Short mmCIF file of C-alpha atoms in Angstrom, two decimals:
data_model
loop_
_atom_site.label_atom_id
_atom_site.label_comp_id
_atom_site.label_asym_id
_atom_site.label_seq_id
_atom_site.Cartn_x
_atom_site.Cartn_y
_atom_site.Cartn_z
CA UNK A 14 0.14 -0.29 -0.02
CA UNK A 15 2.08 3.07 -1.23
CA UNK A 16 -0.92 6.01 0.19
CA UNK A 17 -0.32 6.45 4.29
CA UNK A 18 -2.69 7.12 6.40
CA UNK A 19 -3.00 11.24 5.81
CA UNK A 20 -3.36 10.42 2.16
CA UNK A 21 -6.65 8.97 2.89
CA UNK A 22 -7.57 11.60 5.07
CA UNK A 23 -7.51 14.10 1.87
CA UNK A 24 -9.89 11.61 -0.19
CA UNK A 25 -11.71 10.91 2.06
CA UNK A 26 -12.15 14.94 2.26
CA UNK A 27 -12.37 15.58 -0.98
CA UNK A 28 -14.92 12.36 -1.37
CA UNK A 29 -17.22 14.13 1.36
CA UNK A 30 -16.00 17.87 -0.25
CA UNK A 31 -17.70 16.22 -3.31
CA UNK A 32 -21.14 14.29 -2.32
CA UNK A 33 -22.64 17.79 -0.60
CA UNK A 34 -21.44 20.14 -3.47
CA UNK A 35 -23.49 17.31 -5.41
CA UNK A 36 -26.57 17.32 -2.79
CA UNK A 37 -26.73 21.28 -2.43
CA UNK A 38 -26.77 21.60 -5.49
CA UNK A 39 -29.29 19.18 -6.31
CA UNK A 40 -32.23 19.71 -3.83
CA UNK A 41 -35.66 20.41 -4.96
CA UNK A 42 -37.69 23.34 -4.51
CA UNK A 43 -39.73 22.97 -1.87
CA UNK A 44 -42.73 21.45 -3.69
CA UNK A 45 -41.38 20.04 -6.91
CA UNK A 46 -40.13 17.35 -8.61
CA UNK A 47 -37.77 16.60 -10.86
CA UNK A 48 -38.76 16.09 -14.37
CA UNK A 49 -37.24 15.02 -17.78
CA UNK A 50 -35.39 18.44 -18.08
CA UNK A 51 -34.21 18.79 -15.06
CA UNK A 52 -32.30 15.39 -14.59
CA UNK A 53 -31.11 15.34 -18.10
CA UNK A 54 -30.26 18.14 -19.48
CA UNK A 55 -29.98 19.98 -16.06
CA UNK A 56 -33.33 22.36 -16.68
CA UNK A 57 -31.12 24.03 -19.10
CA UNK A 58 -29.89 26.76 -16.67
CA UNK A 59 -26.01 25.31 -16.65
CA UNK A 60 -23.32 28.67 -16.87
CA UNK A 61 -20.02 28.79 -19.31
CA UNK A 62 -18.07 28.72 -16.75
CA UNK A 63 -19.46 24.62 -15.87
CA UNK A 64 -20.04 24.35 -19.25
CA UNK A 65 -16.26 24.10 -20.28
CA UNK A 66 -15.62 22.19 -16.99
CA UNK A 67 -17.77 20.14 -17.16
CA UNK A 68 -16.91 19.10 -21.17
CA UNK A 69 -12.73 18.93 -20.24
CA UNK A 70 -14.03 16.57 -16.98
CA UNK A 71 -15.28 14.62 -18.69
CA UNK A 72 -13.41 13.90 -21.93
CA UNK A 73 -10.54 13.57 -19.40
CA UNK A 74 -10.32 10.19 -17.28
CA UNK A 75 -8.46 6.77 -16.63
CA UNK A 76 -8.21 6.72 -20.12
CA UNK A 77 -6.79 9.85 -21.07
CA UNK A 78 -4.19 10.32 -17.89
CA UNK A 79 -3.31 6.86 -17.16
CA UNK A 80 -3.80 6.56 -21.23
CA UNK A 81 -2.41 9.08 -22.48
CA UNK A 82 0.40 9.66 -20.41
CA UNK A 83 1.72 6.18 -21.30
CA UNK A 84 1.20 6.77 -24.81
CA UNK A 85 3.22 9.32 -24.10
CA UNK A 86 6.43 6.35 -21.75
CA UNK A 87 5.76 5.11 -25.48
CA UNK A 88 5.11 7.83 -28.25
CA UNK A 89 6.12 11.49 -27.14
CA UNK A 90 3.97 14.46 -27.36
CA UNK A 91 3.14 13.60 -30.84
CA UNK A 92 -0.28 11.70 -29.17
CA UNK A 93 -0.87 15.85 -27.31
CA UNK A 94 -1.73 16.01 -30.96
CA UNK A 95 -5.25 13.84 -30.11
CA UNK A 96 -5.69 17.37 -27.19
CA UNK A 97 -4.43 20.61 -29.15
CA UNK A 98 -6.52 19.33 -32.30
CA UNK A 99 -9.52 19.06 -29.74
CA UNK A 100 -9.67 22.96 -29.48
CA UNK A 101 -9.89 23.79 -33.19
CA UNK A 102 -12.42 21.70 -32.94
CA UNK A 103 -14.42 22.87 -30.14
CA UNK A 104 -14.16 26.06 -31.99
CA UNK A 105 -15.43 24.88 -34.94
CA UNK A 106 -18.34 22.79 -33.32
CA UNK A 107 -19.62 25.64 -30.50
CA UNK A 108 -19.80 28.21 -34.31
CA UNK A 109 -21.24 25.84 -36.43
CA UNK A 110 -22.27 22.36 -35.71
CA UNK A 111 -24.29 23.92 -31.20
CA UNK A 112 -26.68 26.54 -33.03
CA UNK A 113 -28.32 23.81 -34.87
CA UNK A 114 -28.85 21.68 -32.31
CA UNK A 115 -29.98 24.04 -30.14
CA UNK A 116 -32.68 24.98 -32.06
CA UNK A 117 -33.23 21.75 -33.35
CA UNK A 118 -34.41 21.56 -28.78
CA UNK A 119 -33.25 17.91 -28.79
CA UNK A 120 -32.33 15.72 -25.65
CA UNK A 121 -29.75 13.60 -27.51
CA UNK A 122 -27.86 13.07 -30.43
CA UNK A 123 -30.38 9.54 -31.66
CA UNK A 124 -33.60 12.82 -32.02
CA UNK A 125 -32.03 14.99 -33.75
CA UNK A 126 -31.05 12.20 -36.43
CA UNK A 127 -34.67 11.41 -36.13
CA UNK A 128 -36.09 14.74 -37.29
CA UNK A 129 -33.12 15.39 -39.24
CA UNK A 130 -33.66 11.60 -40.84
CA UNK A 131 -36.69 9.23 -39.92
CA UNK A 132 -37.72 6.78 -36.90
CA UNK A 133 -35.41 3.65 -38.37
CA UNK A 134 -31.96 6.30 -37.73
CA UNK A 135 -32.59 7.65 -34.49
CA UNK A 136 -32.65 3.47 -32.89
CA UNK A 137 -29.90 1.93 -35.44
CA UNK A 138 -27.79 5.16 -34.39
CA UNK A 139 -30.04 5.06 -30.32
CA UNK A 140 -28.91 1.36 -29.91
CA UNK A 141 -24.93 2.01 -30.99
CA UNK A 142 -24.30 4.25 -28.60
CA UNK A 143 -25.21 2.60 -26.14
CA UNK A 144 -23.65 -0.71 -26.84
CA UNK A 145 -20.05 1.44 -27.00
CA UNK A 146 -20.27 3.55 -24.12
CA UNK A 147 -20.88 0.58 -21.96
CA UNK A 148 -18.81 -2.01 -23.97
CA UNK A 149 -16.34 0.64 -24.47
CA UNK A 150 -16.29 4.01 -21.94
CA UNK A 151 -17.72 2.34 -19.16
CA UNK A 152 -15.60 -0.55 -18.44
CA UNK A 153 -12.28 0.79 -19.90
CA UNK A 154 -12.49 3.55 -17.40
CA UNK A 155 -13.28 1.30 -14.84
CA UNK A 156 -10.21 -0.66 -16.16
CA UNK A 157 -7.36 1.50 -15.72
CA UNK A 158 -9.40 3.66 -12.64
CA UNK A 159 -9.08 0.13 -10.56
CA UNK A 160 -5.22 -0.98 -11.78
CA UNK A 161 -4.69 3.22 -9.59
CA UNK A 162 -6.78 2.44 -6.88
CA UNK A 163 -5.17 -1.38 -6.40
CA UNK A 164 -1.55 -0.12 -7.54
CA UNK A 165 -2.27 2.37 -4.74
CA UNK A 166 -4.16 1.62 -2.54
CA UNK A 167 -3.66 -2.64 -2.56
CA UNK A 168 -7.00 -3.72 -3.02
CA UNK A 169 -8.19 -6.11 -5.58
CA UNK A 170 -9.28 -4.39 -8.66
CA UNK A 171 -12.53 -5.97 -8.19
CA UNK A 172 -13.16 -3.90 -4.78
CA UNK A 173 -11.63 -0.89 -7.10
CA UNK A 174 -14.69 -0.15 -9.63
CA UNK A 175 -17.23 -1.53 -7.35
CA UNK A 176 -15.39 1.85 -4.93
CA UNK A 177 -15.45 4.20 -7.65
CA UNK A 178 -19.21 2.91 -9.27
CA UNK A 179 -20.81 3.82 -6.20
CA UNK A 180 -18.94 6.95 -5.78
CA UNK A 181 -20.00 8.05 -9.03
CA UNK A 182 -23.46 7.05 -8.86
CA UNK A 183 -23.31 8.17 -5.00
CA UNK A 184 -24.31 11.99 -6.93
CA UNK A 185 -25.40 11.30 -10.68
CA UNK A 186 -27.88 9.03 -10.41
CA UNK A 187 -29.92 11.23 -7.72
CA UNK A 188 -28.75 14.24 -9.59
CA UNK A 189 -28.74 13.95 -13.03
CA UNK A 190 -26.35 15.91 -15.65
CA UNK A 191 -27.66 18.86 -12.94
CA UNK A 192 -25.56 17.31 -10.29
CA UNK A 193 -22.62 15.51 -12.48
CA UNK A 194 -22.19 19.76 -14.06
CA UNK A 195 -21.11 21.33 -11.01
CA UNK A 196 -18.91 18.61 -9.92
CA UNK A 197 -17.27 19.06 -12.53
CA UNK A 198 -15.80 22.06 -11.22
CA UNK A 199 -14.17 20.61 -8.51
CA UNK A 200 -13.24 17.67 -10.39
CA UNK A 201 -11.10 20.20 -12.77
CA UNK A 202 -9.53 22.24 -9.58
CA UNK A 203 -8.76 18.81 -8.59
CA UNK A 204 -7.17 17.24 -11.45
CA UNK A 205 -5.20 20.86 -13.03
CA UNK A 206 -3.56 20.92 -9.06
CA UNK A 207 -3.23 16.73 -8.83
CA UNK A 208 -1.78 16.92 -12.34
CA UNK A 209 0.85 19.95 -11.62
CA UNK A 210 2.53 19.09 -8.79
CA UNK A 211 3.15 15.04 -9.97
CA UNK A 212 4.53 17.23 -13.68
CA UNK A 213 6.67 19.28 -11.25
CA UNK A 214 8.02 16.91 -9.66
CA UNK A 215 8.59 15.15 -11.93
CA UNK A 216 11.36 17.31 -13.76
CA UNK A 217 12.49 18.37 -11.23
CA UNK A 218 14.16 14.96 -9.85
CA UNK A 219 14.79 14.66 -13.34
CA UNK A 220 16.77 17.97 -13.34
CA UNK A 221 18.53 17.30 -9.82
CA UNK A 222 16.76 19.65 -7.96
CA UNK A 223 17.48 22.36 -10.07
CA UNK A 224 14.31 23.71 -11.31
CA UNK A 225 11.71 22.70 -13.52
CA UNK A 226 13.42 24.29 -16.07
CA UNK A 227 16.67 23.41 -15.93
CA UNK A 228 14.54 19.47 -16.09
CA UNK A 229 12.76 20.25 -18.88
CA UNK A 230 16.60 21.18 -20.91
CA UNK A 231 18.34 17.71 -19.34
CA UNK A 232 14.55 15.99 -20.63
CA UNK A 233 14.74 17.01 -24.06
CA UNK A 234 17.70 16.13 -24.44
CA UNK A 235 17.51 12.83 -22.91
CA UNK A 236 14.81 11.39 -25.19
CA UNK A 237 14.92 13.84 -27.56
CA UNK A 238 12.69 11.51 -30.30
CA UNK A 239 10.79 11.95 -27.29
CA UNK A 240 9.96 15.10 -29.43
CA UNK A 241 8.91 14.53 -32.02
CA UNK A 242 5.22 15.63 -33.56
CA UNK A 243 5.29 14.30 -36.79
CA UNK A 244 6.70 10.84 -36.74
CA UNK A 245 8.48 9.61 -40.06
CA UNK A 246 7.49 6.09 -41.51
CA UNK A 247 10.15 4.90 -39.58
CA UNK A 248 9.33 5.17 -36.18
CA UNK A 249 8.01 2.23 -34.83
CA UNK A 250 5.59 4.38 -33.09
CA UNK A 251 3.75 5.17 -37.40
CA UNK A 252 0.91 2.76 -36.96
CA UNK A 253 -0.13 4.66 -34.53
CA UNK A 254 0.15 8.62 -35.33
CA UNK A 255 1.00 7.84 -39.33
CA UNK A 256 2.84 11.28 -39.86
CA UNK A 257 1.49 14.12 -41.64
CA UNK A 258 -1.72 12.40 -42.31
CA UNK A 259 -2.35 12.92 -38.91
CA UNK A 260 -2.94 16.59 -38.91
CA UNK A 261 -4.99 16.08 -42.14
CA UNK A 262 -6.28 13.16 -42.10
CA UNK A 263 -8.32 10.69 -39.48
CA UNK A 264 -7.82 12.81 -36.78
CA UNK A 265 -10.15 14.88 -38.17
CA UNK A 266 -12.94 13.28 -38.33
CA UNK A 267 -12.36 10.84 -34.62
CA UNK A 268 -12.43 14.75 -33.34
CA UNK A 269 -15.30 15.74 -34.52
CA UNK A 270 -17.98 13.29 -33.85
CA UNK A 271 -16.26 12.92 -30.10
CA UNK A 272 -17.13 16.75 -29.87
CA UNK A 273 -19.90 17.44 -31.74
CA UNK A 274 -22.23 13.54 -31.94
CA UNK A 275 -20.69 12.58 -28.76
CA UNK A 276 -23.71 12.61 -25.72
CA UNK A 277 -22.26 12.79 -22.96
CA UNK A 278 -19.86 15.26 -24.18
CA UNK A 279 -22.82 17.88 -25.93
CA UNK A 280 -24.81 17.55 -23.81
CA UNK A 281 -23.62 19.46 -21.96
CA UNK A 282 -24.03 22.15 -24.12
CA UNK A 283 -27.90 20.96 -24.68
CA UNK A 284 -28.38 22.31 -20.95
CA UNK A 285 -26.85 26.24 -21.43
CA UNK A 286 -28.67 28.71 -20.52
CA UNK A 287 -28.18 29.65 -24.94
CA UNK A 288 -26.34 29.98 -27.74
CA UNK A 289 -23.55 32.45 -26.08
CA UNK A 290 -23.32 30.92 -22.76
CA UNK A 291 -22.59 27.01 -25.12
CA UNK A 292 -20.03 28.77 -27.20
CA UNK A 293 -18.31 30.70 -24.63
CA UNK A 294 -18.06 27.41 -22.75
CA UNK A 295 -16.84 25.82 -25.50
CA UNK A 296 -14.07 27.84 -25.84
CA UNK A 297 -13.65 28.08 -21.90
CA UNK A 298 -12.38 23.81 -21.71
CA UNK A 299 -10.83 24.44 -26.16
CA UNK A 300 -8.63 27.37 -24.22
CA UNK A 301 -8.51 25.00 -21.22
CA UNK A 302 -7.37 21.48 -23.94
CA UNK A 303 -3.80 23.52 -25.31
CA UNK A 304 -2.80 23.26 -20.75
CA UNK A 305 -3.55 18.83 -20.53
CA UNK A 306 -0.50 17.60 -22.51
CA UNK A 307 1.13 19.42 -19.21
CA UNK A 308 -1.08 17.62 -17.15
CA UNK A 309 -1.54 14.09 -18.76
CA UNK A 310 1.09 13.91 -21.73
CA UNK A 311 4.47 14.96 -19.35
CA UNK A 312 3.97 12.69 -16.43
CA UNK A 313 4.89 9.86 -19.60
CA UNK A 314 8.05 11.23 -21.30
CA UNK A 315 9.19 12.08 -18.08
CA UNK A 316 8.86 8.28 -17.07
CA UNK A 317 10.68 7.30 -19.98
CA UNK A 318 13.96 8.88 -18.54
CA UNK A 319 12.85 8.04 -14.89
CA UNK A 320 11.16 4.33 -15.30
CA UNK A 321 12.73 2.74 -17.95
CA UNK A 322 11.85 -0.63 -16.69
CA UNK A 323 7.91 -0.44 -17.25
CA UNK A 324 6.47 -3.75 -17.79
CA UNK A 325 2.96 -1.82 -19.62
CA UNK A 326 3.57 2.16 -20.79
CA UNK A 327 -0.22 2.62 -18.92
CA UNK A 328 2.46 2.29 -15.91
CA UNK A 329 3.92 5.23 -16.47
CA UNK A 330 1.85 8.27 -14.16
CA UNK A 331 0.60 5.57 -10.96
CA UNK A 332 4.66 5.27 -11.34
CA UNK A 333 5.65 9.39 -10.96
CA UNK A 334 2.71 9.98 -8.89
CA UNK A 335 5.15 7.80 -6.17
CA UNK A 336 7.31 10.90 -6.68
CA UNK A 337 4.84 13.09 -4.73
CA UNK A 338 5.07 13.31 -1.07
CA UNK A 339 1.83 11.89 1.60
CA UNK A 340 -0.26 14.57 1.78
CA UNK A 341 0.44 15.57 -1.70
CA UNK A 342 -0.26 12.29 -2.85
CA UNK A 343 -3.28 12.59 -1.93
CA UNK A 344 -4.54 15.06 -3.86
CA UNK A 345 -3.01 13.62 -6.51
CA UNK A 346 -4.62 10.84 -5.80
CA UNK A 347 -7.64 12.34 -5.58
CA UNK A 348 -7.17 14.12 -8.23
CA UNK A 349 -7.24 10.34 -10.17
CA UNK A 350 -10.77 9.56 -8.47
CA UNK A 351 -12.00 12.39 -9.55
CA UNK A 352 -10.82 12.39 -13.57
CA UNK A 353 -13.08 8.45 -13.38
CA UNK A 354 -15.72 9.80 -11.15
CA UNK A 355 -16.57 12.71 -13.65
CA UNK A 356 -16.46 10.67 -16.50
CA UNK A 357 -18.26 7.84 -14.52
CA UNK A 358 -20.87 9.81 -14.04
CA UNK A 359 -21.34 11.45 -17.38
CA UNK A 360 -21.69 7.70 -19.10
CA UNK A 361 -24.19 7.03 -16.78
CA UNK A 362 -26.23 10.04 -17.09
CA UNK A 363 -25.89 9.44 -21.16
CA UNK A 364 -26.55 6.22 -21.61
CA UNK A 365 -30.10 6.69 -18.94
CA UNK A 366 -30.21 9.67 -21.12
CA UNK A 367 -30.45 7.97 -24.57
CA UNK A 368 -31.88 4.54 -23.18
CA UNK A 369 -34.60 7.32 -21.40
CA UNK A 370 -35.58 9.22 -24.41
CA UNK A 371 -35.13 7.05 -28.38
CA UNK A 372 -35.48 3.44 -26.36
CA UNK A 373 -37.87 3.51 -23.68
CA UNK A 374 -40.00 6.70 -24.05
CA UNK A 375 -40.05 6.01 -27.89
CA UNK A 376 -41.43 2.50 -28.08
CA UNK A 377 -41.60 0.17 -25.50
CA UNK A 378 -43.69 3.36 -23.28
CA UNK A 379 -44.94 6.92 -25.17
CA UNK A 380 -46.84 7.88 -22.33
CA UNK A 381 -44.41 8.03 -20.05
CA UNK A 382 -44.40 10.30 -16.81
CA UNK A 383 -42.59 13.03 -16.01
CA UNK A 384 -41.39 10.57 -12.88
CA UNK A 385 -41.99 7.36 -14.14
CA UNK A 386 -38.28 8.92 -17.27
CA UNK A 387 -36.54 9.84 -14.03
CA UNK A 388 -36.53 7.02 -12.89
CA UNK A 389 -36.24 4.32 -15.18
CA UNK A 390 -33.47 6.79 -16.34
CA UNK A 391 -31.96 5.98 -12.88
CA UNK A 392 -31.99 2.53 -13.04
CA UNK A 393 -31.09 2.24 -16.70
CA UNK A 394 -27.17 4.36 -14.90
CA UNK A 395 -27.06 1.39 -11.99
CA UNK A 396 -27.54 -1.49 -15.62
CA UNK A 397 -24.74 -0.73 -16.91
CA UNK A 398 -22.95 -0.10 -14.49
CA UNK A 399 -22.86 -3.28 -13.35
CA UNK A 400 -22.65 -4.21 -16.50
CA UNK A 401 -19.39 -2.78 -17.09
CA UNK A 402 -17.88 -4.19 -13.97
CA UNK A 403 -17.65 -7.73 -15.69
CA UNK A 404 -17.27 -7.21 -18.28
CA UNK A 405 -14.47 -4.44 -18.24
CA UNK A 406 -11.84 -6.80 -17.26
CA UNK A 407 -12.08 -9.24 -20.34
CA UNK A 408 -12.34 -6.94 -22.37
CA UNK A 409 -9.70 -4.21 -21.91
CA UNK A 410 -6.81 -6.68 -19.47
CA UNK A 411 -5.06 -7.16 -22.65
CA UNK A 412 -4.05 -4.32 -24.15
CA UNK A 413 -1.14 -3.20 -23.70
CA UNK A 414 -1.73 0.94 -24.78
CA UNK A 415 -5.83 1.59 -23.36
CA UNK A 416 -6.03 4.96 -24.99
CA UNK A 417 -5.02 2.93 -28.20
CA UNK A 418 -7.94 0.30 -27.64
CA UNK A 419 -10.59 3.37 -27.18
CA UNK A 420 -9.58 4.08 -29.90
CA UNK A 421 -9.23 2.10 -32.55
CA UNK A 422 -12.50 -0.03 -31.38
CA UNK A 423 -14.55 3.56 -31.71
CA UNK A 424 -12.13 4.09 -35.15
CA UNK A 425 -14.70 1.72 -36.33
CA UNK A 426 -17.80 3.53 -36.70
CA UNK A 427 -16.80 7.05 -36.34
CA UNK A 428 -16.21 7.91 -39.98
CA UNK A 429 -20.13 6.72 -40.93
CA UNK A 430 -21.87 8.81 -37.52
CA UNK A 431 -19.55 11.43 -39.10
CA UNK A 432 -21.14 10.43 -42.71
CA UNK A 433 -24.48 10.53 -41.54
CA UNK A 434 -23.86 14.36 -39.33
CA UNK A 435 -22.52 15.65 -42.03
CA UNK A 436 -25.06 14.73 -44.16
CA UNK A 437 -27.39 15.79 -42.88
CA UNK A 438 -26.28 18.95 -42.11
CA UNK A 439 -25.19 19.99 -45.60
CA UNK A 440 -27.52 18.01 -48.10
CA UNK A 441 -31.29 18.01 -47.76
CA UNK A 442 -31.45 15.38 -50.79
CA UNK A 443 -29.08 13.11 -47.74
CA UNK A 444 -32.80 10.28 -47.23
CA UNK A 445 -32.33 7.71 -44.11
CA UNK A 446 -31.34 5.06 -46.36
CA UNK A 447 -28.43 7.30 -47.11
CA UNK A 448 -28.17 7.52 -43.49
CA UNK A 449 -27.77 4.02 -42.64
CA UNK A 450 -25.76 2.26 -45.94
CA UNK A 451 -23.50 4.30 -44.17
CA UNK A 452 -23.18 3.41 -40.49
CA UNK A 453 -23.22 -0.35 -41.84
CA UNK A 454 -21.24 0.20 -44.04
CA UNK A 455 -18.19 2.06 -41.62
CA UNK A 456 -18.01 -1.48 -39.52
CA UNK A 457 -18.40 -2.89 -42.28
CA UNK A 458 -15.35 -1.55 -44.39
CA UNK A 459 -12.75 -0.71 -41.02
CA UNK A 460 -13.22 -4.65 -40.79
CA UNK A 461 -12.04 -5.14 -43.60
CA UNK A 462 -9.00 -3.21 -44.40
CA UNK A 463 -7.95 -4.38 -40.67
CA UNK A 464 -8.16 -7.66 -41.66
CA UNK A 465 -6.50 -7.99 -45.22
CA UNK A 466 -4.61 -4.36 -44.94
CA UNK A 467 -3.32 -4.74 -41.71
CA UNK A 468 -0.61 -2.41 -43.18
CA UNK A 469 -2.12 0.98 -43.05
CA UNK A 470 -2.19 3.48 -39.54
CA UNK A 471 -5.60 3.01 -38.25
CA UNK A 472 -5.90 6.53 -38.15
CA UNK A 473 -5.39 6.37 -42.87
CA UNK A 474 -8.27 3.75 -42.10
CA UNK A 475 -10.18 6.50 -40.41
CA UNK A 476 -9.81 8.44 -42.60
CA UNK A 477 -9.81 6.55 -46.42
CA UNK A 478 -13.32 4.48 -45.03
CA UNK A 479 -14.91 7.74 -44.60
CA UNK A 480 -14.34 9.24 -48.33
CA UNK A 481 -15.72 5.73 -49.22
CA UNK A 482 -18.64 5.63 -47.00
CA UNK A 483 -19.43 8.98 -48.60
CA UNK A 484 -19.50 6.98 -51.69
CA UNK A 485 -21.58 5.34 -50.81
CA UNK A 486 -23.89 7.22 -49.23
CA UNK A 487 -23.79 9.72 -52.09
CA UNK A 488 -24.58 6.69 -54.90
CA UNK A 489 -28.06 5.43 -52.30
CA UNK A 490 -28.88 9.53 -52.27
CA UNK A 491 -29.49 9.92 -55.97
CA UNK A 492 -29.71 5.92 -56.60
CA UNK A 493 -32.78 6.86 -54.30
CA UNK A 494 -34.24 9.64 -55.63
CA UNK A 495 -37.21 11.00 -55.61
CA UNK A 496 -38.86 7.98 -53.39
CA UNK A 497 -37.44 9.03 -50.25
CA UNK A 498 -38.20 12.24 -48.77
CA UNK A 499 -35.99 12.85 -45.70
CA UNK A 500 -36.58 15.94 -43.67
CA UNK A 501 -33.92 18.28 -44.44
CA UNK A 502 -32.26 20.89 -42.13
CA UNK A 503 -32.95 24.52 -43.26
CA UNK A 504 -29.71 26.32 -42.75
CA UNK A 505 -31.49 29.65 -43.48
CA UNK A 506 -33.08 28.87 -39.95
CA UNK A 507 -30.41 28.96 -37.60
CA UNK A 508 -28.06 32.08 -36.57
CA UNK A 509 -24.70 31.34 -36.40
CA UNK A 510 -24.08 34.60 -35.00
CA UNK A 511 -21.43 34.52 -32.23
CA UNK A 512 -20.83 37.29 -30.32
CA UNK A 513 -17.10 39.68 -30.06
CA UNK A 514 -16.01 37.59 -27.52
CA UNK A 515 -16.38 33.78 -28.55
CA UNK A 516 -14.32 35.28 -32.02
CA UNK A 517 -11.58 36.97 -30.82
CA UNK A 518 -11.22 33.35 -28.35
CA UNK A 519 -11.17 31.59 -31.31
CA UNK A 520 -8.62 33.22 -33.15
CA UNK A 521 -6.67 33.11 -29.67
CA UNK A 522 -6.76 29.60 -30.08
CA UNK A 523 -5.67 29.26 -33.58
CA UNK A 524 -2.87 31.35 -32.38
CA UNK A 525 -1.59 29.24 -29.83
CA UNK A 526 -1.81 26.32 -32.03
CA UNK A 527 -0.05 27.62 -34.65
CA UNK A 528 2.82 28.84 -32.51
CA UNK A 529 2.80 25.33 -30.90
CA UNK A 530 3.10 24.22 -33.96
CA UNK A 531 5.60 26.60 -35.57
CA UNK A 532 7.84 25.61 -32.52
CA UNK A 533 7.91 21.40 -32.41
CA UNK A 534 8.62 21.31 -36.26
#
């Protein structure tokens, strides 16, 4: 057991504070009972700072901290392309896609697809997202989180999973999205503090107590290959991040799908007070994304110098946490638990939202009362967690790099999802049959590429499958002609105006990113 009594005390104090905040913000006014709007969309009352913090907290979890730090250990700073390009993606989503979603007043992404196409597309995609969030996202977060708890406390991984589930469910099942979003503010503070402590002490040890600046310079001298942002074909990690195509190819598809059409991410913006608050929140998240490599990737690179004999790359971040003195170790461990609990609560809330609104209310009980919908949502979240506990180790335990496992598996479906939404937005003739064609062909083509063309990096595969899905969907649309009418989105009816503050923020993100890439290139 690595933690001592002081560290455990910090963790307990953090847990109690978080639960208090959750129940305080979740309390109902006298005589008011939570309805679906309250539970799933936080009564559409979230301010920009809560949206931005919640977006980052939902995104950065065990698979991000432990998994991306592991990729930093194995690959280097090039893995930060996910984070840096996400900043631009957030600006694009806020400007062009978010106004459409908010104008439609939707609860879920499948609901939007029914508005645009038909009920078949809604049901198929709802089932897909439920499976993805439960069998890939929840299982990955639980497995990596319990692995860290097992290393630090010395308990069996099953008990770690149970603790994480009980902790995250203690407030999210009761309070819904509002409890999740508002406690995420505390979670982000803990996450940043914990990550900075780990990076600071790791760099200071590399420099021999000469400071972080000297430590960073020494790190670049000892492991210069870890700071290549664009990998060449002779790099052993090229298959994970295939050179310049990362910046112009499949990573764009991955990012647009994740930040624009991912229920447990976009649900925060759907719960905003208004479009201005939603856009400012996403801009705030974009700025925070620029600093994530410092607290997530850098510790992994430090581990490549300080701990060269790790059995698996995913052990890098927990190994660097051991550098912290007791007390600060408790803070960093609480930050890790915070990130895990935040993502678990976010995912479970989105699973419950999709099942309740797109499956239960749509197909099973169309006349369900508000009380019944909230009950079904809570029950669904609990069932999903139980399934994830059972399947976490069998599904994720065999992967060497959990972050890459998640990305590659998700990449089977991502091209089709992006085609469905982009065609829905920008081509009025696109039909439900073309949407279903894109969804099915995305999985089939990705699988064929993986079997028969394994030498193609998965990031390039995502880009190629996206192009092929576009072609197939276009052919089906044109062959269908007037036989199948779709509910075209009239973009002329949607306001794409943004505030001057948002425009300035967008320019700032682009300039900072340009400076970063110019420096590292």
